Amino acid sequence: MTDIDDEILTGEGVVLSTGAASVTMRMMSGFVDLLAYGVPALLAIAAIERAVAPLNAALARAIMIMIAVVMLVLVPALVETLTRGRSPGRYAVGLRVVRDDGGPVSFRHAFTRSLVGLVEMFGTLGMLAMTVSVLSARAKRLGDMLAGTYAMRMRGAKRALPPVEMPPHLAIWASTTDIRRLPDGLALTCRMFLARAHDLHLGSRARLAATLSERLAEYVAPAPPAGTHPEHMIAAVLAERRSRETAIEARRSARAAGESARAAKLPYGLPDSVN
């Protein structure tokens, strides 16, 4: 069995993977990104150098550094954030960057990847990124390792997985239990297992369910009722986790809407000329 946070290899050779992109696909997307971001940056730097350097060499160097940071760090980070993990290169080859738990990346993740990528991709022309990716289980580069992300294949993907249902007899236990933050990849591995459990050999299915439920039990208190089936326990934890995250997001959205409404109101006593 391989690292449980990346993939699971069953006794029948069935791999429960997270769809990580291969090194070759990452190299292709990186080359396109190198052209998309690097060429405009070099052209802008060359133009600034010709225009400003004869007048003030120090000012020209400062402007060139600023252009390099904006074009090679901030612009890629903004593009990746707004497109939920895509870039020109990843659009071309059908990839998306996601968190280790399968969720969408935020600006923090994208900025970390871009900042480290300035050295990996542009400083070494991709040689450092390629070397690290070859040695990584999910073809991660250093930026991915620091940000907690990986590149996932999008093209040729199967249809969306069915939602995890809460086992009725565990609903009360799940609603009152304390579920700590799960390690990156563990929740996604459990989710993939539940979706593919019916395709596995019964013996391997039972062993994998027991292994995953033991891992989940480290982050859940109190433990489920005695005699609970491991697969039911996994489903209950994932379903309750989804419900709690949905409730948190709903409250956050309602709070943001309320703040926007209050900000749009006129001060007390002033007439609204529009109405």
PDB file of C-alpha atoms in Angstrom:
ATOM      1  CA  MET A   1       0.000   0.000   0.000  1.00  0.00           C
ATOM      2  CA  THR A   2       1.323   3.425  -0.934  1.00  0.00           C
ATOM      3  CA  ASP A   3       1.058   6.657   1.021  1.00  0.00           C
ATOM      4  CA  ILE A   4      -2.573   6.934   2.015  1.00  0.00           C
ATOM      5  CA  ASP A   5      -2.593  10.706   1.538  1.00  0.00           C
ATOM      6  CA  ASP A   6      -1.750  10.351  -2.176  1.00  0.00           C
ATOM      7  CA  GLU A   7      -3.251   7.118  -3.435  1.00  0.00           C
ATOM      8  CA  ILE A   8      -4.177   3.608  -2.371  1.00  0.00           C
ATOM      9  CA  LEU A   9      -3.038   0.464  -4.127  1.00  0.00           C
ATOM     10  CA  THR A  10      -5.286  -2.486  -3.402  1.00  0.00           C
ATOM     11  CA  GLY A  11      -4.279  -6.128  -3.441  1.00  0.00           C
ATOM     12  CA  GLU A  12      -5.810  -6.481  -6.906  1.00  0.00           C
ATOM     13  CA  GLY A  13      -3.716  -3.613  -8.252  1.00  0.00           C
ATOM     14  CA  VAL A  14      -6.603  -1.124  -8.249  1.00  0.00           C
ATOM     15  CA  VAL A  15      -5.322   2.388  -7.601  1.00  0.00           C
ATOM     16  CA  LEU A  16      -7.527   4.961  -5.892  1.00  0.00           C
ATOM     17  CA  SER A  17      -5.784   8.076  -7.149  1.00  0.00           C
ATOM     18  CA  THR A  18      -6.577  11.769  -7.006  1.00  0.00           C
ATOM     19  CA  GLY A  19      -6.048  12.358 -10.763  1.00  0.00           C
ATOM     20  CA  ALA A  20      -2.695  14.110 -10.422  1.00  0.00           C
ATOM     21  CA  ALA A  21      -1.153  15.285 -13.683  1.00  0.00           C
ATOM     22  CA  SER A  22       1.942  13.588 -15.033  1.00  0.00           C
ATOM     23  CA  VAL A  23       5.332  15.265 -15.220  1.00  0.00           C
ATOM     24  CA  THR A  24       5.045  15.432 -19.017  1.00  0.00           C
ATOM     25  CA  MET A  25       1.736  17.305 -18.865  1.00  0.00           C
ATOM     26  CA  ARG A  26       3.150  19.711 -16.290  1.00  0.00           C
ATOM     27  CA  MET A  27       6.191  20.338 -18.480  1.00  0.00           C
ATOM     28  CA  MET A  28       3.945  21.157 -21.423  1.00  0.00           C
ATOM     29  CA  SER A  29       1.800  23.552 -19.406  1.00  0.00           C
ATOM     30  CA  GLY A  30       4.897  25.118 -17.852  1.00  0.00           C
ATOM     31  CA  PHE A  31       6.413  25.768 -21.284  1.00  0.00           C
ATOM     32  CA  VAL A  32       3.242  27.548 -22.448  1.00  0.00           C
ATOM     33  CA  ASP A  33       3.181  29.605 -19.233  1.00  0.00           C
ATOM     34  CA  LEU A  34       6.850  30.436 -19.723  1.00  0.00           C
ATOM     35  CA  LEU A  35       5.965  31.933 -23.094  1.00  0.00           C
ATOM     36  CA  ALA A  36       2.726  33.574 -21.907  1.00  0.00           C
ATOM     37  CA  TYR A  37       4.262  35.359 -18.948  1.00  0.00           C
ATOM     38  CA  GLY A  38       7.981  35.425 -19.681  1.00  0.00           C
ATOM     39  CA  VAL A  39       7.994  36.866 -23.203  1.00  0.00           C
ATOM     40  CA  PRO A  40       5.829  39.939 -22.360  1.00  0.00           C
ATOM     41  CA  ALA A  41       7.949  40.530 -19.258  1.00  0.00           C
ATOM     42  CA  LEU A  42      11.187  40.433 -21.275  1.00  0.00           C
ATOM     43  CA  LEU A  43       9.754  42.777 -23.908  1.00  0.00           C
ATOM     44  CA  ALA A  44       8.579  45.247 -21.254  1.00  0.00           C
ATOM     45  CA  ILE A  45      11.932  45.129 -19.468  1.00  0.00           C
ATOM     46  CA  ALA A  46      13.822  45.695 -22.731  1.00  0.00           C
ATOM     47  CA  ALA A  47      11.611  48.677 -23.613  1.00  0.00           C
ATOM     48  CA  ILE A  48      12.086  50.258 -20.185  1.00  0.00           C
ATOM     49  CA  GLU A  49      15.823  49.718 -20.348  1.00  0.00           C
ATOM     50  CA  ARG A  50      16.098  51.475 -23.698  1.00  0.00           C
ATOM     51  CA  ALA A  51      13.887  54.365 -22.611  1.00  0.00           C
ATOM     52  CA  VAL A  52      15.093  55.041 -19.069  1.00  0.00           C
ATOM     53  CA  ALA A  53      18.591  53.618 -18.699  1.00  0.00           C
ATOM     54  CA  PRO A  54      20.363  56.494 -20.520  1.00  0.00           C
ATOM     55  CA  LEU A  55      18.760  58.965 -18.094  1.00  0.00           C
ATOM     56  CA  ASN A  56      18.941  57.126 -14.767  1.00  0.00           C
ATOM     57  CA  ALA A  57      20.396  53.612 -14.539  1.00  0.00           C
ATOM     58  CA  ALA A  58      19.257  53.091 -10.926  1.00  0.00           C
ATOM     59  CA  LEU A  59      15.683  54.086 -11.767  1.00  0.00           C
ATOM     60  CA  ALA A  60      15.712  51.778 -14.788  1.00  0.00           C
ATOM     61  CA  ARG A  61      16.813  48.811 -12.656  1.00  0.00           C
ATOM     62  CA  ALA A  62      14.118  49.532 -10.056  1.00  0.00           C
ATOM     63  CA  ILE A  63      11.413  49.712 -12.730  1.00  0.00           C
ATOM     64  CA  MET A  64      12.637  46.519 -14.379  1.00  0.00           C
ATOM     65  CA  ILE A  65      12.526  44.662 -11.057  1.00  0.00           C
ATOM     66  CA  MET A  66       9.010  45.957 -10.433  1.00  0.00           C
ATOM     67  CA  ILE A  67       7.877  44.835 -13.901  1.00  0.00           C
ATOM     68  CA  ALA A  68       9.408  41.392 -13.360  1.00  0.00           C
ATOM     69  CA  VAL A  69       7.591  40.982 -10.021  1.00  0.00           C
ATOM     70  CA  VAL A  70       4.266  42.152 -11.448  1.00  0.00           C
ATOM     71  CA  MET A  71       4.416  40.081 -14.649  1.00  0.00           C
ATOM     72  CA  LEU A  72       5.939  36.921 -13.192  1.00  0.00           C
ATOM     73  CA  VAL A  73       4.421  36.823  -9.693  1.00  0.00           C
ATOM     74  CA  LEU A  74       1.329  38.999  -9.278  1.00  0.00           C
ATOM     75  CA  VAL A  75      -0.239  38.477 -12.715  1.00  0.00           C
ATOM     76  CA  PRO A  76       0.069  34.645 -12.631  1.00  0.00           C
ATOM     77  CA  ALA A  77      -1.270  34.600  -9.062  1.00  0.00           C
ATOM     78  CA  LEU A  78      -4.276  36.740  -9.988  1.00  0.00           C
ATOM     79  CA  VAL A  79      -4.996  34.672 -13.099  1.00  0.00           C
ATOM     80  CA  GLU A  80      -4.788  31.447 -11.121  1.00  0.00           C
ATOM     81  CA  THR A  81      -7.053  32.817  -8.389  1.00  0.00           C
ATOM     82  CA  LEU A  82      -9.712  34.221 -10.716  1.00  0.00           C
ATOM     83  CA  THR A  83      -9.777  31.085 -12.887  1.00  0.00           C
ATOM     84  CA  ARG A  84      -9.791  28.723  -9.877  1.00  0.00           C
ATOM     85  CA  GLY A  85      -6.454  27.122 -10.607  1.00  0.00           C
ATOM     86  CA  ARG A  86      -6.091  27.555 -14.367  1.00  0.00           C
ATOM     87  CA  SER A  87      -3.405  29.331 -16.401  1.00  0.00           C
ATOM     88  CA  PRO A  88      -2.723  29.650 -20.141  1.00  0.00           C
ATOM     89  CA  GLY A  89      -0.599  26.524 -20.045  1.00  0.00           C
ATOM     90  CA  ARG A  90      -3.055  24.531 -17.968  1.00  0.00           C
ATOM     91  CA  TYR A  91      -5.930  25.606 -20.228  1.00  0.00           C
ATOM     92  CA  ALA A  92      -3.933  24.318 -23.184  1.00  0.00           C
ATOM     93  CA  VAL A  93      -3.263  20.842 -21.759  1.00  0.00           C
ATOM     94  CA  GLY A  94      -6.367  20.456 -19.589  1.00  0.00           C
ATOM     95  CA  LEU A  95      -5.073  20.842 -16.027  1.00  0.00           C
ATOM     96  CA  ARG A  96      -6.186  22.671 -12.914  1.00  0.00           C
ATOM     97  CA  VAL A  97      -4.307  23.396  -9.681  1.00  0.00           C
ATOM     98  CA  VAL A  98      -6.209  22.387  -6.542  1.00  0.00           C
ATOM     99  CA  ARG A  99      -5.435  22.122  -2.856  1.00  0.00           C
ATOM    100  CA  ASP A 100      -4.138  18.830  -1.503  1.00  0.00           C
ATOM    101  CA  ASP A 101      -7.637  18.100  -0.189  1.00  0.00           C
ATOM    102  CA  GLY A 102      -9.144  18.705  -3.639  1.00  0.00           C
ATOM    103  CA  GLY A 103     -10.573  22.171  -2.921  1.00  0.00           C
ATOM    104  CA  PRO A 104     -10.046  25.336  -4.995  1.00  0.00           C
ATOM    105  CA  VAL A 105      -6.922  27.400  -4.448  1.00  0.00           C
ATOM    106  CA  SER A 106      -7.008  30.854  -2.873  1.00  0.00           C
ATOM    107  CA  PHE A 107      -4.796  33.859  -3.568  1.00  0.00           C
ATOM    108  CA  ARG A 108      -2.443  32.721  -0.799  1.00  0.00           C
ATOM    109  CA  HIS A 109      -1.863  29.399  -2.541  1.00  0.00           C
ATOM    110  CA  ALA A 110      -1.492  31.031  -5.954  1.00  0.00           C
ATOM    111  CA  PHE A 111       0.885  33.727  -4.688  1.00  0.00           C
ATOM    112  CA  THR A 112       3.104  31.162  -2.955  1.00  0.00           C
ATOM    113  CA  ARG A 113       3.275  29.084  -6.121  1.00  0.00           C
ATOM    114  CA  SER A 114       4.058  32.116  -8.286  1.00  0.00           C
ATOM    115  CA  LEU A 115       6.708  33.457  -5.921  1.00  0.00           C
ATOM    116  CA  VAL A 116       8.570  30.151  -5.779  1.00  0.00           C
ATOM    117  CA  GLY A 117       7.953  29.664  -9.501  1.00  0.00           C
ATOM    118  CA  LEU A 118       9.945  32.834 -10.189  1.00  0.00           C
ATOM    119  CA  VAL A 119      13.028  30.789  -9.299  1.00  0.00           C
ATOM    120  CA  GLU A 120      11.819  27.342 -10.396  1.00  0.00           C
ATOM    121  CA  MET A 121      10.311  28.241 -13.750  1.00  0.00           C
ATOM    122  CA  PHE A 122      11.976  31.448 -14.863  1.00  0.00           C
ATOM    123  CA  GLY A 123      15.236  31.455 -12.906  1.00  0.00           C
ATOM    124  CA  THR A 124      16.227  27.959 -14.065  1.00  0.00           C
ATOM    125  CA  LEU A 125      14.059  27.737 -17.208  1.00  0.00           C
ATOM    126  CA  GLY A 126      12.012  25.011 -15.571  1.00  0.00           C
ATOM    127  CA  MET A 127      14.916  22.649 -14.835  1.00  0.00           C
ATOM    128  CA  LEU A 128      14.501  22.833 -11.051  1.00  0.00           C
ATOM    129  CA  ALA A 129      10.730  22.357 -11.291  1.00  0.00           C
ATOM    130  CA  MET A 130      11.137  19.381 -13.613  1.00  0.00           C
ATOM    131  CA  THR A 131      13.700  17.716 -11.352  1.00  0.00           C
ATOM    132  CA  VAL A 132      11.583  18.088  -8.225  1.00  0.00           C
ATOM    133  CA  SER A 133       8.424  16.982 -10.059  1.00  0.00           C
ATOM    134  CA  VAL A 134      10.061  13.765 -11.231  1.00  0.00           C
ATOM    135  CA  LEU A 135      10.902  12.880  -7.619  1.00  0.00           C
ATOM    136  CA  SER A 136       7.462  13.819  -6.241  1.00  0.00           C
ATOM    137  CA  ALA A 137       4.541  11.397  -5.833  1.00  0.00           C
ATOM    138  CA  ARG A 138       2.071  13.825  -7.462  1.00  0.00           C
ATOM    139  CA  ALA A 139       4.542  15.505  -9.799  1.00  0.00           C
ATOM    140  CA  LYS A 140       4.692  18.468  -7.440  1.00  0.00           C
ATOM    141  CA  ARG A 141       7.218  21.235  -7.779  1.00  0.00           C
ATOM    142  CA  LEU A 142       8.590  23.185  -4.803  1.00  0.00           C
ATOM    143  CA  GLY A 143       5.865  25.806  -5.083  1.00  0.00           C
ATOM    144  CA  ASP A 144       3.202  23.116  -4.775  1.00  0.00           C
ATOM    145  CA  MET A 145       4.898  21.587  -1.745  1.00  0.00           C
ATOM    146  CA  LEU A 146       5.026  24.921   0.067  1.00  0.00           C
ATOM    147  CA  ALA A 147       1.487  25.941  -0.927  1.00  0.00           C
ATOM    148  CA  GLY A 148      -0.116  22.533  -0.351  1.00  0.00           C
ATOM    149  CA  THR A 149      -1.386  22.116  -3.927  1.00  0.00           C
ATOM    150  CA  TYR A 150      -1.036  19.838  -6.927  1.00  0.00           C
ATOM    151  CA  ALA A 151      -2.050  19.860 -10.606  1.00  0.00           C
ATOM    152  CA  MET A 152      -5.080  17.720 -11.450  1.00  0.00           C
ATOM    153  CA  ARG A 153      -6.162  16.430 -14.845  1.00  0.00           C
ATOM    154  CA  MET A 154      -9.416  17.934 -16.115  1.00  0.00           C
ATOM    155  CA  ARG A 155      -9.812  16.513 -19.630  1.00  0.00           C
ATOM    156  CA  GLY A 156     -11.118  13.012 -19.900  1.00  0.00           C
ATOM    157  CA  ALA A 157     -12.382  13.131 -16.332  1.00  0.00           C
ATOM    158  CA  LYS A 158     -15.331  11.016 -15.363  1.00  0.00           C
ATOM    159  CA  ARG A 159     -18.665  12.451 -14.358  1.00  0.00           C
ATOM    160  CA  ALA A 160     -19.040  14.056 -10.956  1.00  0.00           C
ATOM    161  CA  LEU A 161     -19.120  11.683  -8.019  1.00  0.00           C
ATOM    162  CA  PRO A 162     -22.470  11.159  -6.344  1.00  0.00           C
ATOM    163  CA  PRO A 163     -22.906  12.961  -3.000  1.00  0.00           C
ATOM    164  CA  VAL A 164     -22.078  11.097   0.190  1.00  0.00           C
ATOM    165  CA  GLU A 165     -25.235  10.250   2.121  1.00  0.00           C
ATOM    166  CA  MET A 166     -25.413  10.393   5.900  1.00  0.00           C
ATOM    167  CA  PRO A 167     -26.172   6.947   7.418  1.00  0.00           C
ATOM    168  CA  PRO A 168     -29.426   7.576   9.337  1.00  0.00           C
ATOM    169  CA  HIS A 169     -28.349   5.643  12.430  1.00  0.00           C
ATOM    170  CA  LEU A 170     -25.217   7.824  12.770  1.00  0.00           C
ATOM    171  CA  ALA A 171     -26.839  11.224  12.184  1.00  0.00           C
ATOM    172  CA  ILE A 172     -27.178  12.079  15.895  1.00  0.00           C
ATOM    173  CA  TRP A 173     -23.624  10.973  16.677  1.00  0.00           C
ATOM    174  CA  ALA A 174     -22.178  12.927  13.743  1.00  0.00           C
ATOM    175  CA  SER A 175     -24.060  16.112  14.630  1.00  0.00           C
ATOM    176  CA  THR A 176     -22.640  16.151  18.169  1.00  0.00           C
ATOM    177  CA  THR A 177     -19.115  14.914  17.518  1.00  0.00           C
ATOM    178  CA  ASP A 178     -16.009  17.071  17.263  1.00  0.00           C
ATOM    179  CA  ILE A 179     -14.330  16.750  13.858  1.00  0.00           C
ATOM    180  CA  ARG A 180     -10.851  18.251  13.701  1.00  0.00           C
ATOM    181  CA  ARG A 181      -9.302  19.486  10.466  1.00  0.00           C
ATOM    182  CA  LEU A 182      -8.409  16.465   8.369  1.00  0.00           C
ATOM    183  CA  PRO A 183      -4.910  16.168   6.856  1.00  0.00           C
ATOM    184  CA  ASP A 184      -4.536  17.223   3.249  1.00  0.00           C
ATOM    185  CA  GLY A 185      -5.592  14.385   0.996  1.00  0.00           C
ATOM    186  CA  LEU A 186      -7.223  12.155   3.612  1.00  0.00           C
ATOM    187  CA  ALA A 187     -10.773  13.401   3.016  1.00  0.00           C
ATOM    188  CA  LEU A 188     -10.292  13.155  -0.753  1.00  0.00           C
ATOM    189  CA  THR A 189      -8.952   9.612  -0.453  1.00  0.00           C
ATOM    190  CA  CYS A 190     -11.943   8.603   1.677  1.00  0.00           C
ATOM    191  CA  ARG A 191     -14.269  10.201  -0.863  1.00  0.00           C
ATOM    192  CA  MET A 192     -12.693   8.289  -3.740  1.00  0.00           C
ATOM    193  CA  PHE A 193     -12.873   5.058  -1.765  1.00  0.00           C
ATOM    194  CA  LEU A 194     -16.600   5.414  -1.107  1.00  0.00           C
ATOM    195  CA  ALA A 195     -17.234   6.143  -4.793  1.00  0.00           C
ATOM    196  CA  ARG A 196     -15.322   3.077  -5.972  1.00  0.00           C
ATOM    197  CA  ALA A 197     -15.882   0.664  -3.108  1.00  0.00           C
ATOM    198  CA  HIS A 198     -18.399  -1.401  -5.063  1.00  0.00           C
ATOM    199  CA  ASP A 199     -15.735  -2.172  -7.708  1.00  0.00           C
ATOM    200  CA  LEU A 200     -13.238  -3.597  -5.208  1.00  0.00           C
ATOM    201  CA  HIS A 201     -12.738  -7.144  -4.057  1.00  0.00           C
ATOM    202  CA  LEU A 202     -14.601  -7.731  -0.800  1.00  0.00           C
ATOM    203  CA  GLY A 203     -11.455  -8.520   1.159  1.00  0.00           C
ATOM    204  CA  SER A 204      -9.582  -5.453  -0.075  1.00  0.00           C
ATOM    205  CA  ARG A 205     -12.664  -3.324   0.402  1.00  0.00           C
ATOM    206  CA  ALA A 206     -12.919  -4.369   4.056  1.00  0.00           C
ATOM    207  CA  ARG A 207      -9.208  -3.781   4.703  1.00  0.00           C
ATOM    208  CA  LEU A 208      -9.237  -0.332   3.075  1.00  0.00           C
ATOM    209  CA  ALA A 209     -12.380   0.671   4.944  1.00  0.00           C
ATOM    210  CA  ALA A 210     -10.809  -0.380   8.236  1.00  0.00           C
ATOM    211  CA  THR A 211      -7.584   1.504   7.475  1.00  0.00           C
ATOM    212  CA  LEU A 212      -9.366   4.711   6.490  1.00  0.00           C
ATOM    213  CA  SER A 213     -11.768   4.598   9.436  1.00  0.00           C
ATOM    214  CA  GLU A 214      -8.816   4.173  11.810  1.00  0.00           C
ATOM    215  CA  ARG A 215      -7.161   7.229  10.275  1.00  0.00           C
ATOM    216  CA  LEU A 216     -10.375   9.254  10.569  1.00  0.00           C
ATOM    217  CA  ALA A 217     -10.864   8.146  14.175  1.00  0.00           C
ATOM    218  CA  GLU A 218      -7.729  10.099  15.108  1.00  0.00           C
ATOM    219  CA  TYR A 219      -9.545  13.335  14.224  1.00  0.00           C
ATOM    220  CA  VAL A 220     -12.997  12.529  15.617  1.00  0.00           C
ATOM    221  CA  ALA A 221     -14.212  12.591  19.228  1.00  0.00           C
ATOM    222  CA  PRO A 222     -16.081  10.866  20.660  1.00  0.00           C
ATOM    223  CA  ALA A 223     -15.679   7.625  18.731  1.00  0.00           C
ATOM    224  CA  PRO A 224     -18.699   6.247  16.870  1.00  0.00           C
ATOM    225  CA  PRO A 225     -20.943   3.727  18.637  1.00  0.00           C
ATOM    226  CA  ALA A 226     -19.452   0.289  19.159  1.00  0.00           C
ATOM    227  CA  GLY A 227     -19.981  -2.046  16.229  1.00  0.00           C
ATOM    228  CA  THR A 228     -20.260   0.752  13.642  1.00  0.00           C
ATOM    229  CA  HIS A 229     -19.342  -0.418  10.160  1.00  0.00           C
ATOM    230  CA  PRO A 230     -16.145   1.339   8.953  1.00  0.00           C
ATOM    231  CA  GLU A 231     -17.750   2.492   5.685  1.00  0.00           C
ATOM    232  CA  HIS A 232     -20.717   3.957   7.569  1.00  0.00           C
ATOM    233  CA  MET A 233     -18.326   5.816   9.853  1.00  0.00           C
ATOM    234  CA  ILE A 234     -16.412   7.236   6.867  1.00  0.00           C
ATOM    235  CA  ALA A 235     -19.628   8.339   5.162  1.00  0.00           C
ATOM    236  CA  ALA A 236     -20.953   9.959   8.350  1.00  0.00           C
ATOM    237  CA  VAL A 237     -17.777  11.979   8.915  1.00  0.00           C
ATOM    238  CA  LEU A 238     -17.609  13.199   5.311  1.00  0.00           C
ATOM    239  CA  ALA A 239     -21.323  14.043   5.170  1.00  0.00           C
ATOM    240  CA  GLU A 240     -21.213  15.954   8.447  1.00  0.00           C
ATOM    241  CA  ARG A 241     -18.050  17.758   7.394  1.00  0.00           C
ATOM    242  CA  ARG A 242     -19.776  18.832   4.162  1.00  0.00           C
ATOM    243  CA  SER A 243     -22.857  20.021   6.055  1.00  0.00           C
ATOM    244  CA  ARG A 244     -20.809  22.095   8.482  1.00  0.00           C
ATOM    245  CA  GLU A 245     -18.753  23.696   5.723  1.00  0.00           C
ATOM    246  CA  THR A 246     -21.937  24.482   3.793  1.00  0.00           C
ATOM    247  CA  ALA A 247     -23.462  26.116   6.880  1.00  0.00           C
ATOM    248  CA  ILE A 248     -20.318  28.177   7.482  1.00  0.00           C
ATOM    249  CA  GLU A 249     -20.296  29.383   3.879  1.00  0.00           C
ATOM    250  CA  ALA A 250     -24.006  30.235   4.049  1.00  0.00           C
ATOM    251  CA  ARG A 251     -23.468  32.348   7.173  1.00  0.00           C
ATOM    252  CA  ARG A 252     -20.475  34.034   5.562  1.00  0.00           C
ATOM    253  CA  SER A 253     -22.482  34.883   2.456  1.00  0.00           C
ATOM    254  CA  ALA A 254     -25.392  36.204   4.528  1.00  0.00           C
ATOM    255  CA  ARG A 255     -23.032  38.340   6.593  1.00  0.00           C
ATOM    256  CA  ALA A 256     -21.387  39.747   3.454  1.00  0.00           C
ATOM    257  CA  ALA A 257     -24.805  40.521   1.945  1.00  0.00           C
ATOM    258  CA  GLY A 258     -25.876  42.283   5.132  1.00  0.00           C
ATOM    259  CA  GLU A 259     -22.708  44.372   5.221  1.00  0.00           C
ATOM    260  CA  SER A 260     -23.181  45.329   1.575  1.00  0.00           C
ATOM    261  CA  ALA A 261     -26.771  46.360   2.248  1.00  0.00           C
ATOM    262  CA  ARG A 262     -25.757  48.502   5.216  1.00  0.00           C
ATOM    263  CA  ALA A 263     -22.973  50.125   3.227  1.00  0.00           C
ATOM    264  CA  ALA A 264     -25.409  51.016   0.433  1.00  0.00           C
ATOM    265  CA  LYS A 265     -27.837  52.787   2.767  1.00  0.00           C
ATOM    266  CA  LEU A 266     -27.811  56.569   2.992  1.00  0.00           C
ATOM    267  CA  PRO A 267     -27.019  58.232   6.331  1.00  0.00           C
ATOM    268  CA  TYR A 268     -30.044  58.756   8.539  1.00  0.00           C
ATOM    269  CA  GLY A 269     -32.173  61.754   7.600  1.00  0.00           C
ATOM    270  CA  LEU A 270     -30.844  62.213   4.058  1.00  0.00           C
ATOM    271  CA  PRO A 271     -33.433  61.755   1.284  1.00  0.00           C
ATOM    272  CA  ASP A 272     -32.780  59.234  -1.445  1.00  0.00           C
ATOM    273  CA  SER A 273     -32.968  61.250  -4.665  1.00  0.00           C
ATOM    274  CA  VAL A 274     -33.236  58.084  -6.791  1.00  0.00           C
ATOM    275  CA  ASN A 275     -36.477  57.004  -5.114  1.00  0.00           C
TER     276      ASN A 275
END
